[in-house]
GROMACS .gro file of C-alpha atoms in nm:
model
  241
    1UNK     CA    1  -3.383 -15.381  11.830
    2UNK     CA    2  -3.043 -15.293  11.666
    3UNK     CA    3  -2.830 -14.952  11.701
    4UNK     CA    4  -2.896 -14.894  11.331
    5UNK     CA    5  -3.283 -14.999  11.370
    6UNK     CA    6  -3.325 -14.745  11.648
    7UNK     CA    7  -3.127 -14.455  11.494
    8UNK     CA    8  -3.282 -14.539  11.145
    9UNK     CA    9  -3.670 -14.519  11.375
   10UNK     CA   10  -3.572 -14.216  11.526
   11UNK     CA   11  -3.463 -14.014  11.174
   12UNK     CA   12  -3.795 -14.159  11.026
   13UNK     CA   13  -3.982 -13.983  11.333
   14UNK     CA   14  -3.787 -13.627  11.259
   15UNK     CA   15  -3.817 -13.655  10.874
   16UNK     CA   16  -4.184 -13.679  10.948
   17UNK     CA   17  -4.232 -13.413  11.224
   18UNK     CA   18  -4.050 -13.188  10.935
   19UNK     CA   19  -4.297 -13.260  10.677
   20UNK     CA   20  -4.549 -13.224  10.932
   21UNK     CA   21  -4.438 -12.859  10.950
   22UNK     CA   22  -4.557 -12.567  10.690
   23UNK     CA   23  -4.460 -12.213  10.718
   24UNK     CA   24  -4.659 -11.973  10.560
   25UNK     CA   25  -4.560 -11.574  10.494
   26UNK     CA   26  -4.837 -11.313  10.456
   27UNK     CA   27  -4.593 -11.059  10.285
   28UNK     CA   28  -4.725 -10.680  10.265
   29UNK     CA   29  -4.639 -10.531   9.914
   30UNK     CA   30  -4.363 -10.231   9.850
   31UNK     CA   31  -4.422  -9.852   9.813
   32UNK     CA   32  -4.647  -9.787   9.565
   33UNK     CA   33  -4.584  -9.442   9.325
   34UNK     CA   34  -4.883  -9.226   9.477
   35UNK     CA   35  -4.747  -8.879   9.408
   36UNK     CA   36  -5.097  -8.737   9.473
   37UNK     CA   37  -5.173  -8.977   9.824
   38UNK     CA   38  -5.493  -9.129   9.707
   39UNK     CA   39  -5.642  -9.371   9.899
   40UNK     CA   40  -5.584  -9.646   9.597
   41UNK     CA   41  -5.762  -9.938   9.728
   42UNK     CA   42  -5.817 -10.183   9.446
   43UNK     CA   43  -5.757  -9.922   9.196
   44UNK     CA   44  -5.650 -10.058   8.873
   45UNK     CA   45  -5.311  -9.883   8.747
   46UNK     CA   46  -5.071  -9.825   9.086
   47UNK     CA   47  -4.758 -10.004   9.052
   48UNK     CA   48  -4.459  -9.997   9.280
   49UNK     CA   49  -4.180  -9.686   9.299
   50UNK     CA   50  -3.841  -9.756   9.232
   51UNK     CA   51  -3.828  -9.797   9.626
   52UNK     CA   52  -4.096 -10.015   9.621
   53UNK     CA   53  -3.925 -10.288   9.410
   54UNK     CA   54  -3.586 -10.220   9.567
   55UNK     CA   55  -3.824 -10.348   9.909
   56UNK     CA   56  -3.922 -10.663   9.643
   57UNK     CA   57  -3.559 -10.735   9.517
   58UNK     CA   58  -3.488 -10.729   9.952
   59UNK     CA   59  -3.724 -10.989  10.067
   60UNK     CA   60  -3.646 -11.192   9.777
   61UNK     CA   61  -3.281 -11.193   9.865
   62UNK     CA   62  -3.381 -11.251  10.246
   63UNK     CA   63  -3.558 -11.556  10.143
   64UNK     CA   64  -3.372 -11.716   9.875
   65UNK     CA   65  -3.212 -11.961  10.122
   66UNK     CA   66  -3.586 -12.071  10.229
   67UNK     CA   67  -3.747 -12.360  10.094
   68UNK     CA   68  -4.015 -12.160   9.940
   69UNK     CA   69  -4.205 -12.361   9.720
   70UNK     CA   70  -4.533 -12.198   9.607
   71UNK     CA   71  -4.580 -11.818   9.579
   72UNK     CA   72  -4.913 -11.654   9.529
   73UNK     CA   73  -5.017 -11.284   9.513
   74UNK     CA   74  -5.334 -11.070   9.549
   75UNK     CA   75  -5.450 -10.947   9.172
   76UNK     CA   76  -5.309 -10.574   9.237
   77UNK     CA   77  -5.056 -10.464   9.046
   78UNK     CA   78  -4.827 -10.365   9.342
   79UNK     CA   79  -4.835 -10.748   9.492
   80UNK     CA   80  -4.771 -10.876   9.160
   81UNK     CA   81  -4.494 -10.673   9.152
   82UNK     CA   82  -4.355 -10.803   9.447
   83UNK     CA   83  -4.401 -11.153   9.426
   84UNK     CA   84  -4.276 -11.185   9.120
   85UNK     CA   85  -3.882 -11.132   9.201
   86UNK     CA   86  -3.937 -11.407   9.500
   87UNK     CA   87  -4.094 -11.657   9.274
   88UNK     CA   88  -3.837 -11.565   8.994
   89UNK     CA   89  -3.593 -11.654   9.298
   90UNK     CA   90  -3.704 -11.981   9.318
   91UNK     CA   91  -3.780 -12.063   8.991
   92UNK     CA   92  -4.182 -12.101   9.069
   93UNK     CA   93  -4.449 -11.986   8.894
   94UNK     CA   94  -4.659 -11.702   9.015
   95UNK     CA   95  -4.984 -11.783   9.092
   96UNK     CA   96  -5.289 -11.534   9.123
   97UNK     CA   97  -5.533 -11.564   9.479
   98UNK     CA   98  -5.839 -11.310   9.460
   99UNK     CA   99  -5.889 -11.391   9.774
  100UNK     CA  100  -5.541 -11.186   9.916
  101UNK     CA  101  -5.696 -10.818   9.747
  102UNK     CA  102  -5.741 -10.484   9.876
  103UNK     CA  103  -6.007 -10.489  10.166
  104UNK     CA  104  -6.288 -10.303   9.990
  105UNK     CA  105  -6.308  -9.910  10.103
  106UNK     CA  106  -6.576  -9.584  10.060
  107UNK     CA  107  -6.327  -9.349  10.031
  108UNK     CA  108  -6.113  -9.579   9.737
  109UNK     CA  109  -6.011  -9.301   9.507
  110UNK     CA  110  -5.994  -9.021   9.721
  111UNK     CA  111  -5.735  -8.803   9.932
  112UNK     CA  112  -5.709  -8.891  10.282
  113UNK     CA  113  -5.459  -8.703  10.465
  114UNK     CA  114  -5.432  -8.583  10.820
  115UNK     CA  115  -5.579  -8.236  10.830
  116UNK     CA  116  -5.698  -8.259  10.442
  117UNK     CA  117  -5.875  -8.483  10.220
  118UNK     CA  118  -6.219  -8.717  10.245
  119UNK     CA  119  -6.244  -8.670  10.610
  120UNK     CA  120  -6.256  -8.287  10.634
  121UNK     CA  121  -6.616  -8.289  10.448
  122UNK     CA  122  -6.949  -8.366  10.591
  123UNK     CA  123  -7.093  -8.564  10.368
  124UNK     CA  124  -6.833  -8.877  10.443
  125UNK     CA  125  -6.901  -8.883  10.808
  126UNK     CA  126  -7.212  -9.125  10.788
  127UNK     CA  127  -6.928  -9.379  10.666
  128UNK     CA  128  -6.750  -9.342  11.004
  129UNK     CA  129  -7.056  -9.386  11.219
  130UNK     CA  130  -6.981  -9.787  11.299
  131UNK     CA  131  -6.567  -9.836  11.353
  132UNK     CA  132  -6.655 -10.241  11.468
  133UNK     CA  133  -6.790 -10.359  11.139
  134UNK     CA  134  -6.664 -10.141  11.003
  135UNK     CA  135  -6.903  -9.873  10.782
  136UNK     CA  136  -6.672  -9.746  10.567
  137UNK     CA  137  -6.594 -10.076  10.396
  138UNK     CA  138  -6.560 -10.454  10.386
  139UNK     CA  139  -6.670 -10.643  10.692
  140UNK     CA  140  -6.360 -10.733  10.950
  141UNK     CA  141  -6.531 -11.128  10.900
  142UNK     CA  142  -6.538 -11.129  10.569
  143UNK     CA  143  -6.189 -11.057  10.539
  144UNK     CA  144  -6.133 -11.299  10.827
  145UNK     CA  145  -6.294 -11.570  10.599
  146UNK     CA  146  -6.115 -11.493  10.286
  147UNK     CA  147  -5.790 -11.476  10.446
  148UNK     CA  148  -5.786 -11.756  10.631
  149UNK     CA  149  -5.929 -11.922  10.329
  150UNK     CA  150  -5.631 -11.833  10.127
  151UNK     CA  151  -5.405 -11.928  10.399
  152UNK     CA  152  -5.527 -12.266  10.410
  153UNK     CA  153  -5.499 -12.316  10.043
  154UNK     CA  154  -5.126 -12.226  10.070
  155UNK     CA  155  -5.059 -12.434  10.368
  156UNK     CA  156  -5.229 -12.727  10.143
  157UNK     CA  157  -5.019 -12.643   9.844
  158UNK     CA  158  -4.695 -12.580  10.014
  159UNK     CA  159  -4.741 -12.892  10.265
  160UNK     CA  160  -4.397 -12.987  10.447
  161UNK     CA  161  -4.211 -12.627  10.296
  162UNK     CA  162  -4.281 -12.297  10.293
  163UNK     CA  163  -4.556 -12.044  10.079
  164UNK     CA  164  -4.529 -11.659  10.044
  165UNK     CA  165  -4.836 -11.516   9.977
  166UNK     CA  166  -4.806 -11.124   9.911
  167UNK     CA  167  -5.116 -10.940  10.008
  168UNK     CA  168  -5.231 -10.591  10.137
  169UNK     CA  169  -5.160 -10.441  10.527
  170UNK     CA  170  -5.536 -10.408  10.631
  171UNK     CA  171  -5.652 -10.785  10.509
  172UNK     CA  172  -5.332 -10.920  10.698
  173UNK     CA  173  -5.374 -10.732  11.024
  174UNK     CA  174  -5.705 -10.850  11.058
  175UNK     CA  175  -5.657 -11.220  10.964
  176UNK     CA  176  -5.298 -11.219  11.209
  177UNK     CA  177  -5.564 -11.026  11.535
  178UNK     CA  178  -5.836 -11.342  11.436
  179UNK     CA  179  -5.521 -11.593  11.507
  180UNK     CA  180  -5.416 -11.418  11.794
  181UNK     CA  181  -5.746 -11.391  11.937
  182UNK     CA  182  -5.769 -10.981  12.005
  183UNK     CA  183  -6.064 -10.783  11.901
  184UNK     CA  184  -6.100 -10.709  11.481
  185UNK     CA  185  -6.162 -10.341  11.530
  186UNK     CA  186  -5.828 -10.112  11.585
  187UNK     CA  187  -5.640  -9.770  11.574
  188UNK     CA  188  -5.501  -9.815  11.160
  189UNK     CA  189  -5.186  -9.625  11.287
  190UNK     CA  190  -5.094  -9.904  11.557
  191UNK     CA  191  -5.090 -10.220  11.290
  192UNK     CA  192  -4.759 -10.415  11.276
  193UNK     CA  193  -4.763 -10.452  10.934
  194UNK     CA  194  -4.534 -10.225  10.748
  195UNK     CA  195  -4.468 -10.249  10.344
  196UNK     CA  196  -4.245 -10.546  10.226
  197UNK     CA  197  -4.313 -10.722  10.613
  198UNK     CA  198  -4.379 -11.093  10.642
  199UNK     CA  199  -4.608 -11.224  10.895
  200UNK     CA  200  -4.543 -11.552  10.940
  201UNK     CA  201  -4.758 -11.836  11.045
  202UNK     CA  202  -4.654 -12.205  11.096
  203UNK     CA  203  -4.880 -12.484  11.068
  204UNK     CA  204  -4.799 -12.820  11.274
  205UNK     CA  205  -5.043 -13.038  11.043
  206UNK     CA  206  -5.371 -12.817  10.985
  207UNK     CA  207  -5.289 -12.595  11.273
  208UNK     CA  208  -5.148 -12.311  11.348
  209UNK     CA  209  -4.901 -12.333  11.650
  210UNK     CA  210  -4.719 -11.978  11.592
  211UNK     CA  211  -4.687 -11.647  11.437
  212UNK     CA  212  -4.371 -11.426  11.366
  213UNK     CA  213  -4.317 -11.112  11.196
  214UNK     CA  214  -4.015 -10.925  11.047
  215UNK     CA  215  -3.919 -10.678  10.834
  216UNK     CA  216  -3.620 -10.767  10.603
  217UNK     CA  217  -3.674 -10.428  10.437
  218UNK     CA  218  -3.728 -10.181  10.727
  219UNK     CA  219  -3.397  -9.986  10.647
  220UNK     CA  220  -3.598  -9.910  10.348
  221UNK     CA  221  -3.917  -9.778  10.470
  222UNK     CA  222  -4.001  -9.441  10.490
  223UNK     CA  223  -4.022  -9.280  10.852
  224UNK     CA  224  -4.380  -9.164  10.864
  225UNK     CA  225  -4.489  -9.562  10.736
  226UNK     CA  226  -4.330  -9.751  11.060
  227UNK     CA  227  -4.533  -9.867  11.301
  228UNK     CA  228  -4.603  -9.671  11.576
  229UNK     CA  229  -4.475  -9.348  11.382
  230UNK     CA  230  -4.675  -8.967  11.449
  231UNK     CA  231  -4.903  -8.876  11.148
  232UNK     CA  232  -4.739  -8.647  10.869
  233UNK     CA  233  -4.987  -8.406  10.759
  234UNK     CA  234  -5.041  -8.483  10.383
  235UNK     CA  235  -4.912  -8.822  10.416
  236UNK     CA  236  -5.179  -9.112  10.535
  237UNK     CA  237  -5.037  -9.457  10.666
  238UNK     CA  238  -5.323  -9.565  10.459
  239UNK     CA  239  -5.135  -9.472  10.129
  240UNK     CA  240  -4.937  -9.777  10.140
  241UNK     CA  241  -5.221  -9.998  10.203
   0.00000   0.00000   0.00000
């Protein structure tokens, strides 16, 4: 065989392990204007803050240079908010997943504060009986299913490049801890999944080889919100789910 028959071989072999490769980014949406911390959930009506898209108009800047070439978003206001500046980035439509919503949640609706709110009054504690399901709201497997469902559909779509699918913190901490192979039930406060983050997975073919996670817009995120932070009374981690 010939120099130029071997070297030509061997860039035929990396062109195709590239194309072999997908990249896929769960992205959790900005701040959301919640003035009065409710508990949102999949509320109808809560859009981002002026902070919130600033976090948008970040990770779109952070991944213009990416070949992003499909970009989908839960049905939520505040995820169509922020998808739309990184699909406007790469001149892609934005596509709609029901699949990436709000995990479903009792106290939707309500205050839920340390110290105040839904969990000071009696008649909510039934909901709390069973933390492994769990009984306040959607099954940790059915979120598992969706989420990996929507995943897949991405990694399909986006085959060889990259997807950025914005979605909610609960719903992506529980589909990244089925990857990684730890237990579905958790302390909320201890999830690595703070607003505007991207949790990346990359697929070698229909598998998923690794995980990563950043936060392009962490200079941007309020205090109390980071991972790992103390509770603020008044102010829930799960306002910014």
């Amino acid at each position: 065989m010939s120099q130029d028959q071997t070297q030509g071989q061997m860039r035929g072999q990396t062109q195709g392990r590239d194309q072999d490769i997908t990249v896929v980014h769960l992205m959790r949406h900005g701040e959301v204007a919640n003035p009065d911390g409710v508990l949102y959930g999949r509320l109808p009506g809560y859009h981002l803050s002026e902070l919130g898209r600033q976090m948008a108009e970040r990770v779109a800047e952070h991944l213009a240079p990416r070949d992003v070439t499909y970009v989908v978003a839960s049905p939520l206001e505040r995820a169509q908010e922020t998808a739309t500046p990184i699909a406007k980035a790469h001149g892609l439509d934005l596509d709609t997943d029901g699949r990436l919503i709000e995990a479903e949640n009792v106290f939707q609706g309500k205050t839920f504060g340390v110290g105040d709110g839904a969990l000071r009054r009696p008649e909510n504690w039934k909901h709390l009986v069973n933390p492994f399901k769990p009984s306040w709201g959607e099954p940790y497997v059915d979120q598992v299913v969706r989420m990996m469902g929507a995943l897949d559909a991405a990694k399909d779509a986006a085959r060889g490049h990259e997807a950025v699918l914005v979605s909610h913190q609960l719903p992506i901490w529980i589909v990244r801890s089925f990857v990684e192979k730890r237990r579905l039930w958790h302390d909320p406060r201890k999830r690595q999944c703070t607003l505007a983050s991207l949790t990346s997975f990359t697929y070698r073919g229909d598998k998923i080889v690794s995980v990563g996670y950043s936060e392009p817009a962490r200079d941007l995120v309020p205090a109390h919100l980071l991972a790992g932070a103390k509770p603020v009374k008044g102010k829930s981690k799960a306002f910014g789910a």
